[in-house]
PDB file of C-alpha atoms in Angstrom:
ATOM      1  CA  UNK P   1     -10.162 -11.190   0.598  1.00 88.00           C
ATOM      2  CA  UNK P   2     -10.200  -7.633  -0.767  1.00 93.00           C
ATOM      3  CA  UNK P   3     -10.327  -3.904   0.188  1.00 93.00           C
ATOM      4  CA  UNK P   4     -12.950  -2.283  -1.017  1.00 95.00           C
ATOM      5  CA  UNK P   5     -13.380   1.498  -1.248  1.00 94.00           C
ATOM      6  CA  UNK P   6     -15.013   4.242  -2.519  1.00 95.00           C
ATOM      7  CA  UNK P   7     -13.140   7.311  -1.025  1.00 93.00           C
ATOM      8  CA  UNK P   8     -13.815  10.991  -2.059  1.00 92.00           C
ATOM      9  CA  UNK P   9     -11.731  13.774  -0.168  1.00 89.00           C
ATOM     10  CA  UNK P  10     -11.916  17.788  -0.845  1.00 88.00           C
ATOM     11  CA  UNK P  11      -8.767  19.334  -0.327  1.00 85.00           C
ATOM     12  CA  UNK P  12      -9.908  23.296  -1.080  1.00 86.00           C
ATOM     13  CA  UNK P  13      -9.630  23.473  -5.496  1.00 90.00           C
ATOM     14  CA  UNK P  14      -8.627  19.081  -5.938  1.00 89.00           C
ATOM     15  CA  UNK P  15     -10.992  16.612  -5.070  1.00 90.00           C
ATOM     16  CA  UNK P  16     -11.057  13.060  -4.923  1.00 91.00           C
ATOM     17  CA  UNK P  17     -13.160  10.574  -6.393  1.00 93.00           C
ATOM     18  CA  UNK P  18     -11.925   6.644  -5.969  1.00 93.00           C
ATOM     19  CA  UNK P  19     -13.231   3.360  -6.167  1.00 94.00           C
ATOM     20  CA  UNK P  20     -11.105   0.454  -6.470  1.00 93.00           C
ATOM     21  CA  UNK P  21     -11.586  -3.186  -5.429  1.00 95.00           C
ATOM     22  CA  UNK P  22      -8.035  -4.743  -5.015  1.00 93.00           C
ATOM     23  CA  UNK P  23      -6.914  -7.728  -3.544  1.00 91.00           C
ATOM     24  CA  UNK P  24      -5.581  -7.752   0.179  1.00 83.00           C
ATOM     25  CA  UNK P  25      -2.182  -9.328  -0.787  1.00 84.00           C
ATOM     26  CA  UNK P  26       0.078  -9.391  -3.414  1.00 86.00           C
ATOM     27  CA  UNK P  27       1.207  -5.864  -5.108  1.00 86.00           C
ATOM     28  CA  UNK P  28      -1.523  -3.358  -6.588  1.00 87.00           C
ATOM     29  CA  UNK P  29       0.148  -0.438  -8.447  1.00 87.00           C
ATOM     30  CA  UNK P  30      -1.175   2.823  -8.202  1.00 89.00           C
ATOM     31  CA  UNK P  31      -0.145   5.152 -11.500  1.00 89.00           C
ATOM     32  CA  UNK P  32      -0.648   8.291 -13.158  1.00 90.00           C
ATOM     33  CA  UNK P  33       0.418  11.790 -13.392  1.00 91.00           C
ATOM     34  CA  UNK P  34       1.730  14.143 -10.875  1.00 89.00           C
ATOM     35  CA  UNK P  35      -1.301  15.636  -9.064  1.00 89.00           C
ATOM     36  CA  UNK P  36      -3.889  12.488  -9.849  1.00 91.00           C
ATOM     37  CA  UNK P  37      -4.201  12.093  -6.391  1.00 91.00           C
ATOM     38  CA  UNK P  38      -2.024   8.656  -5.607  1.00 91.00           C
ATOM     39  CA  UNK P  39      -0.508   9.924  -2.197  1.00 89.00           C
ATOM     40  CA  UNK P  40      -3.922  11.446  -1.219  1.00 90.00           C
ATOM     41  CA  UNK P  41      -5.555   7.660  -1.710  1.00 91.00           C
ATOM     42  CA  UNK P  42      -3.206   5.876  -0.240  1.00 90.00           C
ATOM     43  CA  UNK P  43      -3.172   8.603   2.920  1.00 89.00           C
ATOM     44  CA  UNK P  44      -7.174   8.083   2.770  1.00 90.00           C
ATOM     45  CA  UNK P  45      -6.471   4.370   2.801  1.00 92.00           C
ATOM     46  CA  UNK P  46      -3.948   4.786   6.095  1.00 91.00           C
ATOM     47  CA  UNK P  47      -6.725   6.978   7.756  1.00 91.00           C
ATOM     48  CA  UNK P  48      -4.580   9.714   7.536  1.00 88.00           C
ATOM     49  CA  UNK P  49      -7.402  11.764   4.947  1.00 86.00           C
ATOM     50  CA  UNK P  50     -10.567  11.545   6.182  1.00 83.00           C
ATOM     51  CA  UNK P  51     -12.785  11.238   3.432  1.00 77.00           C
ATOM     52  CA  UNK P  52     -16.415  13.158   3.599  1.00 77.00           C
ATOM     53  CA  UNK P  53     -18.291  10.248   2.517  1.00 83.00           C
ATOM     54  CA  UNK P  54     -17.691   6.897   1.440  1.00 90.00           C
ATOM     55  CA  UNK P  55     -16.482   3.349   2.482  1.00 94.00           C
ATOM     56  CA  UNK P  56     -13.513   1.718   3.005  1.00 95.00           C
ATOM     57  CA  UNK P  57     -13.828  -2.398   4.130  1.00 95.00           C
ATOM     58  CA  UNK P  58     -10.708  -4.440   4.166  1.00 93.00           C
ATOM     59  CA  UNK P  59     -11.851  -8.439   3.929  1.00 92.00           C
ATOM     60  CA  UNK P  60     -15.324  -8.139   6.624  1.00 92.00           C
ATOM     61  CA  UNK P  61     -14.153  -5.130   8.278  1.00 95.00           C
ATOM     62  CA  UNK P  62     -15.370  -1.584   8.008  1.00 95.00           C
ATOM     63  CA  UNK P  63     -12.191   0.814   8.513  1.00 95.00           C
ATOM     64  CA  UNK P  64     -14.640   3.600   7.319  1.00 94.00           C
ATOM     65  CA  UNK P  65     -18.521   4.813   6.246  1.00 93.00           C
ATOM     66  CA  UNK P  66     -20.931   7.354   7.024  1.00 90.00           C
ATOM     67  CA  UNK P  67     -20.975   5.803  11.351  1.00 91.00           C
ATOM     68  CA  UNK P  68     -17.065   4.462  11.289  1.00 92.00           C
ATOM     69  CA  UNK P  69     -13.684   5.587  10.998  1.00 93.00           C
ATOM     70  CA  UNK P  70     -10.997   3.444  12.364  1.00 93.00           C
ATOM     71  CA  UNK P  71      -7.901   5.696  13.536  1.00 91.00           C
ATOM     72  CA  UNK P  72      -4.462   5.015  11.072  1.00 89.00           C
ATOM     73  CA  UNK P  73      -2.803   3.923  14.659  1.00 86.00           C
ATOM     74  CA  UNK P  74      -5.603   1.047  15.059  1.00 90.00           C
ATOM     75  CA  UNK P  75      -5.189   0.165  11.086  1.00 89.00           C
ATOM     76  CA  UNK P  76      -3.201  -3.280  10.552  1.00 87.00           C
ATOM     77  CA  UNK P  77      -0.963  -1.939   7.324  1.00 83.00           C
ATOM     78  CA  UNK P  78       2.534   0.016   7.126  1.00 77.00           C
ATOM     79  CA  UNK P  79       3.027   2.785   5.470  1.00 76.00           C
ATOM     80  CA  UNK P  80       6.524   4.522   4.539  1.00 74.00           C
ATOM     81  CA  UNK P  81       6.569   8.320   3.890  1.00 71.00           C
ATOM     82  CA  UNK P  82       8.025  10.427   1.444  1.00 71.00           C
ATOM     83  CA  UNK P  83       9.382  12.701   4.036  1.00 70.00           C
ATOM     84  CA  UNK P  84       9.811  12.081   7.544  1.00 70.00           C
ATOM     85  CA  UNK P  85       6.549  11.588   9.721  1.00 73.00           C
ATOM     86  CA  UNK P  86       5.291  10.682  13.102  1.00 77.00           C
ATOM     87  CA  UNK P  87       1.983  10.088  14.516  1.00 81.00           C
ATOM     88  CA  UNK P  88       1.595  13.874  16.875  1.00 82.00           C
ATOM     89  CA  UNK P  89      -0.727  12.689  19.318  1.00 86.00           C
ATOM     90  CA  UNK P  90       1.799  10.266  20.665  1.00 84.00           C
ATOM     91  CA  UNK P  91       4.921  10.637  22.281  1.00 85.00           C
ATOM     92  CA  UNK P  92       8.703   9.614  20.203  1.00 80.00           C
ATOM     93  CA  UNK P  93       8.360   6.938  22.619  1.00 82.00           C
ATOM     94  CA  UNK P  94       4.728   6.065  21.077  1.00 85.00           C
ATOM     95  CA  UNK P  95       5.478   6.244  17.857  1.00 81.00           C
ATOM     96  CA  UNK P  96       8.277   3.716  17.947  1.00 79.00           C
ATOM     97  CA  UNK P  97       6.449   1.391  19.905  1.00 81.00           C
ATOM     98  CA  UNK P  98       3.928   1.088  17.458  1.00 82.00           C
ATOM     99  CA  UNK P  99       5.613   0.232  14.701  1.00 79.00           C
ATOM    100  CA  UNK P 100       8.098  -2.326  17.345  1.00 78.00           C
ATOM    101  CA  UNK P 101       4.523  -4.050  18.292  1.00 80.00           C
ATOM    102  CA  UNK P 102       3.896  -4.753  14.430  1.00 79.00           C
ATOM    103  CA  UNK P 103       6.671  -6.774  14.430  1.00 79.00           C
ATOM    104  CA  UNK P 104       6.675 -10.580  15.343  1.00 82.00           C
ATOM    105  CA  UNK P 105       8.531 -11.357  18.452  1.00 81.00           C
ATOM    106  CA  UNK P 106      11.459 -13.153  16.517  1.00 82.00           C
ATOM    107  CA  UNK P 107      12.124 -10.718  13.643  1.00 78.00           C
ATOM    108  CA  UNK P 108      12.809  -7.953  15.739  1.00 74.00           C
ATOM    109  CA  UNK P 109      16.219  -6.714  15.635  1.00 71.00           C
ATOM    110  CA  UNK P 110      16.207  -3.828  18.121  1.00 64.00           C
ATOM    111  CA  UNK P 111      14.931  -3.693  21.600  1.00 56.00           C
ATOM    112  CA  UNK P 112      12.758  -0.873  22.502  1.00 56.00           C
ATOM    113  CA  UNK P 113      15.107  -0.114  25.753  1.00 60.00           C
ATOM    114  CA  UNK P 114      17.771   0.325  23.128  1.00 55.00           C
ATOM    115  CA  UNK P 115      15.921   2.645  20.675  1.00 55.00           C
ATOM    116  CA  UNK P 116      14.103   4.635  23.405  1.00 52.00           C
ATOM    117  CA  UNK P 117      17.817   5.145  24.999  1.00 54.00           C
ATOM    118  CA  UNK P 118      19.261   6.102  21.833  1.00 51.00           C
ATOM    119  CA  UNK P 119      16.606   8.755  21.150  1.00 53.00           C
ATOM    120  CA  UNK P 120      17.765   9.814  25.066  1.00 48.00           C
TER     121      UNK P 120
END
């Protein structure tokens, strides 16, 4: 399978223009120089840019086009942040939880009693 995009995103003076067709496993690197737009793809990718027109499809499935736009929270893929962020329409609570519930049963190393206590 692959993911399949053409993503373009205005953000006031810089503007995005992507298409890429990559496979769905493995590692794809994504290079150039400071200001290419890397992060902003990759957030467009995670749902967290919404692009004003274009498509993203991952295998069959439409994440996004001109009558779709599947929320990040409802998107199968991780993603780790430069600096520290959370999800602000959920809860602490929430956002731990979804990242617990993206892990099989027998890998997981903390239980959610534990972490929610912890946070108090």
């Amino acid at each position: 399978m692959t993911i399949d995009a053409r993503l373009h995103v205005d953000r006031g003076t810089f503007r995005l223009d992507a298409e890429l067709s990559v496979p769905d496993r493995g590692v794809t690197a994504i290079f150039g120089p400071s200001g290419s737009g890397k992060t902003t793809l990759l957030r467009a990718i995670a749902g967290l840019e919404h692009g004003s027109n274009g498509f993203l499809k991952v295998g069959q499935k439409v994440w996004q086009d001109a009558d779709t736009f599947l929320p990040p929270h409802h998107r199968p893929l991780g993603y780790v942040f430069q600096e520290a962020s959370l999800f602000s329409h959920l809860s602490v609570k929430g956002n731990l939880e979804y990242g617990y519930k993206r892990v099989a049963p027998s890998a997981r190393r903390v239980e959610m009693e534990h972490a929610v206590a912890l946070l108090g």
